[in-house]
JSON list of C-alpha atoms in Angstrom, two decimals:
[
{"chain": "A", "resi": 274, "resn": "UNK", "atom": "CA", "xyz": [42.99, -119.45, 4.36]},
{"chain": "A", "resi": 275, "resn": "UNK", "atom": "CA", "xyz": [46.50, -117.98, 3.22]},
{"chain": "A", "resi": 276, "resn": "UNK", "atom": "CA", "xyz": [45.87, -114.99, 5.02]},
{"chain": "A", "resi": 277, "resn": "UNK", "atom": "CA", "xyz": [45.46, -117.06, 8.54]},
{"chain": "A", "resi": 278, "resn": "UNK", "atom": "CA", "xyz": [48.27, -118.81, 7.98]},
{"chain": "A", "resi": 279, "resn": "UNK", "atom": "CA", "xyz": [50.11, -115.78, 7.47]},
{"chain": "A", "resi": 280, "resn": "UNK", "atom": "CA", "xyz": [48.80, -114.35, 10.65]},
{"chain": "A", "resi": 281, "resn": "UNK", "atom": "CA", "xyz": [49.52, -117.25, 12.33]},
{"chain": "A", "resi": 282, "resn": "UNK", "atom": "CA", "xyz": [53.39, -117.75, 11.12]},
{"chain": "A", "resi": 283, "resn": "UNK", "atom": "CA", "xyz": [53.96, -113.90, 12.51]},
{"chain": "A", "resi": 284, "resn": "UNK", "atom": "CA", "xyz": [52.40, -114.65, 16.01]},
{"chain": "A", "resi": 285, "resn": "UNK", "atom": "CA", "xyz": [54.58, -117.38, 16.16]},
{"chain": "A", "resi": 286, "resn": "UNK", "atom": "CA", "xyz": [57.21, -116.00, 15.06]},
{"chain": "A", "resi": 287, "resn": "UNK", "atom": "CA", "xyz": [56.51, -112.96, 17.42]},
{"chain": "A", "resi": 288, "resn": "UNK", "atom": "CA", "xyz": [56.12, -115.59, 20.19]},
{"chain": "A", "resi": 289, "resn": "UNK", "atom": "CA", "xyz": [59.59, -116.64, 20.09]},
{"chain": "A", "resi": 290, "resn": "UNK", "atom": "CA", "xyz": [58.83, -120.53, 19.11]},
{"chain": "A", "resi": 291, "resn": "UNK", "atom": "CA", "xyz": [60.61, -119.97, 15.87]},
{"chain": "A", "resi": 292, "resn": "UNK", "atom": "CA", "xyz": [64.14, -118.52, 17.04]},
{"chain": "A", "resi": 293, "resn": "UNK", "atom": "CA", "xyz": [66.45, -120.37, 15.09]},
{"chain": "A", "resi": 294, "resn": "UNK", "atom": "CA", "xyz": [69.19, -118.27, 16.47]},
{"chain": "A", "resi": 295, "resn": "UNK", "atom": "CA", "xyz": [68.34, -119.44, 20.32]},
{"chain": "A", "resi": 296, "resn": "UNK", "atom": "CA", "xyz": [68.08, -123.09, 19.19]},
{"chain": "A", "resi": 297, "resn": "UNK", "atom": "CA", "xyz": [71.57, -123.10, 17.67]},
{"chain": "A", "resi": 298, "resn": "UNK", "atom": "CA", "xyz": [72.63, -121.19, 20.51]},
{"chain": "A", "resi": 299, "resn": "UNK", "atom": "CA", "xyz": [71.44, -123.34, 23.23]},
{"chain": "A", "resi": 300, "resn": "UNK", "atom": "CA", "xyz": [72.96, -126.26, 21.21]},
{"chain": "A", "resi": 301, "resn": "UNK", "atom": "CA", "xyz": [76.71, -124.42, 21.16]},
{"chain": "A", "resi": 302, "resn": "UNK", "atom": "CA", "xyz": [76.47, -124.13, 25.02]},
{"chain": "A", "resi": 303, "resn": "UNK", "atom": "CA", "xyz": [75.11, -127.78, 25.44]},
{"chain": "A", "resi": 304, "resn": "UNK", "atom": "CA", "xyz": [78.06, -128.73, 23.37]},
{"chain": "A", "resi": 305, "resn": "UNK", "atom": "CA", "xyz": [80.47, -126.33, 25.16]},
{"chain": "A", "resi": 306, "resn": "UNK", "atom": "CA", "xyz": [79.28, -127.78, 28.64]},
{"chain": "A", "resi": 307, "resn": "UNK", "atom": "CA", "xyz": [79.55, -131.57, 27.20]},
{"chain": "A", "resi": 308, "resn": "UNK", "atom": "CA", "xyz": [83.28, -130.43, 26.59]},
{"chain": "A", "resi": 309, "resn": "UNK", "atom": "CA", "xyz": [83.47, -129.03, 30.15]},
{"chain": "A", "resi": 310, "resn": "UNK", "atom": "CA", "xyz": [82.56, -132.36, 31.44]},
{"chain": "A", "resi": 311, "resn": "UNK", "atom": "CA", "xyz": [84.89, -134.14, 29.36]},
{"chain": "A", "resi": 312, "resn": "UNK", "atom": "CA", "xyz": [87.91, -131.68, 30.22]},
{"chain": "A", "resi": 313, "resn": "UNK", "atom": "CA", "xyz": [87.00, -132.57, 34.03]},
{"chain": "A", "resi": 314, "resn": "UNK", "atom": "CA", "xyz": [86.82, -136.27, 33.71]},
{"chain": "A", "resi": 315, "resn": "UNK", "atom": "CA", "xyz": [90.11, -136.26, 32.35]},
{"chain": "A", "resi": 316, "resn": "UNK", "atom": "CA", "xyz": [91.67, -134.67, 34.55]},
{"chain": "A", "resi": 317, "resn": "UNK", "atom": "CA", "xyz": [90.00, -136.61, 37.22]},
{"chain": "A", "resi": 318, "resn": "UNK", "atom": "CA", "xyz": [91.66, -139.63, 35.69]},
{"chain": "A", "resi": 319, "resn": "UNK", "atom": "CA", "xyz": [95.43, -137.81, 35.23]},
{"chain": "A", "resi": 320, "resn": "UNK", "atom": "CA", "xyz": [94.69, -136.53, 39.07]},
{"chain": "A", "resi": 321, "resn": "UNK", "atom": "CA", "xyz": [94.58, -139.99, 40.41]},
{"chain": "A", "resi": 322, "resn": "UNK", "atom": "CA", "xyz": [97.26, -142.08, 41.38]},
{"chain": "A", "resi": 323, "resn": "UNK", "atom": "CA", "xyz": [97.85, -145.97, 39.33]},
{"chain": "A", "resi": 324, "resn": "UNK", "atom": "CA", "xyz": [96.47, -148.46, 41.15]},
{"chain": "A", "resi": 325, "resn": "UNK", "atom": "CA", "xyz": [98.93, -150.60, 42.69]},
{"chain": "A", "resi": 326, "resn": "UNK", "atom": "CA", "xyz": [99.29, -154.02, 40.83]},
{"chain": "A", "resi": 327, "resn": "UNK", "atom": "CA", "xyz": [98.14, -157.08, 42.60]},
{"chain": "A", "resi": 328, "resn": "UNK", "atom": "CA", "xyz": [100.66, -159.33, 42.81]},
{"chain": "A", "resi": 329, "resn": "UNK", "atom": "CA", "xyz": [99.97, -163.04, 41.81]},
{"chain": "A", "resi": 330, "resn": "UNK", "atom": "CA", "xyz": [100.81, -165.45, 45.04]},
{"chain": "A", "resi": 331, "resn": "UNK", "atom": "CA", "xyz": [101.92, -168.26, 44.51]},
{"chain": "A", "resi": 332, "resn": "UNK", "atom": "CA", "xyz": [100.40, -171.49, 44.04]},
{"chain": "A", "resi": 333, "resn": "UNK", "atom": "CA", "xyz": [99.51, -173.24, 47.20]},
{"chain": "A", "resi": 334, "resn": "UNK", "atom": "CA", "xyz": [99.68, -176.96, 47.06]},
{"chain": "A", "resi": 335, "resn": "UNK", "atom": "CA", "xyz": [99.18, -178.21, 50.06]},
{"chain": "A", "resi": 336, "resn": "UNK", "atom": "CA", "xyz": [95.44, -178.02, 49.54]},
{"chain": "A", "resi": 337, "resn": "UNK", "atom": "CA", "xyz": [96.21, -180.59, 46.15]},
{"chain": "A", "resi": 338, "resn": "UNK", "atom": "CA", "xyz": [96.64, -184.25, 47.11]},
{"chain": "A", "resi": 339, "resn": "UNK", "atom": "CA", "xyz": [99.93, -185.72, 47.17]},
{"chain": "A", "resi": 340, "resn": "UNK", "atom": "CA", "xyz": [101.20, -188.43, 45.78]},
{"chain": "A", "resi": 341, "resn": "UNK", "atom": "CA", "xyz": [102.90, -191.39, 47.60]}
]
C-alpha cells in the first residue's frame, strides 16, 4: 500500500497538480492585476471633472394656502 501511494504522489507530482511554485505565482499576478484595476479606477475618478452642485431653489409658496 505505501509503495502505491508513493507511485502515485510522483505521477502527480510529475503531472504538474502539485506545483506550489505556479500556485503562488498565479496568485502574485492575480494580486498584481487586482492592483492594476485599482490604479485605473483611481485615476478614472481624479480624470473626471466635480459634479456641479445643485443649487437649492427656493421655497415656492404660492402652492401653500394663504392666510387672510
Amino acid at each position: 500500500m505505501a509503495a502505491f501511494v508513493q507511485t502515485l504522489l510522483q505521477q502527480i507530482h510529475v503531472l504538474d497538480f502539485l506545483d506550489l511554485n505556479a500556485l503562488d505565482e498565479r496568485g502574485c499576478r492575480i494580486d498584481e492585476l487586482e492592483q492594476a484595476i485599482n490604479d485605473l479606477n483611481a485615476e478614472m475618478d481624479a480624470d473626471k471633472p466635480p459634479s456641479p452642485s445643485v443649487p437649492s431653489l427656493p421655497k415656492d409658496d404660492s402652492k401653500s394656502p394663504k392666510e387672510p
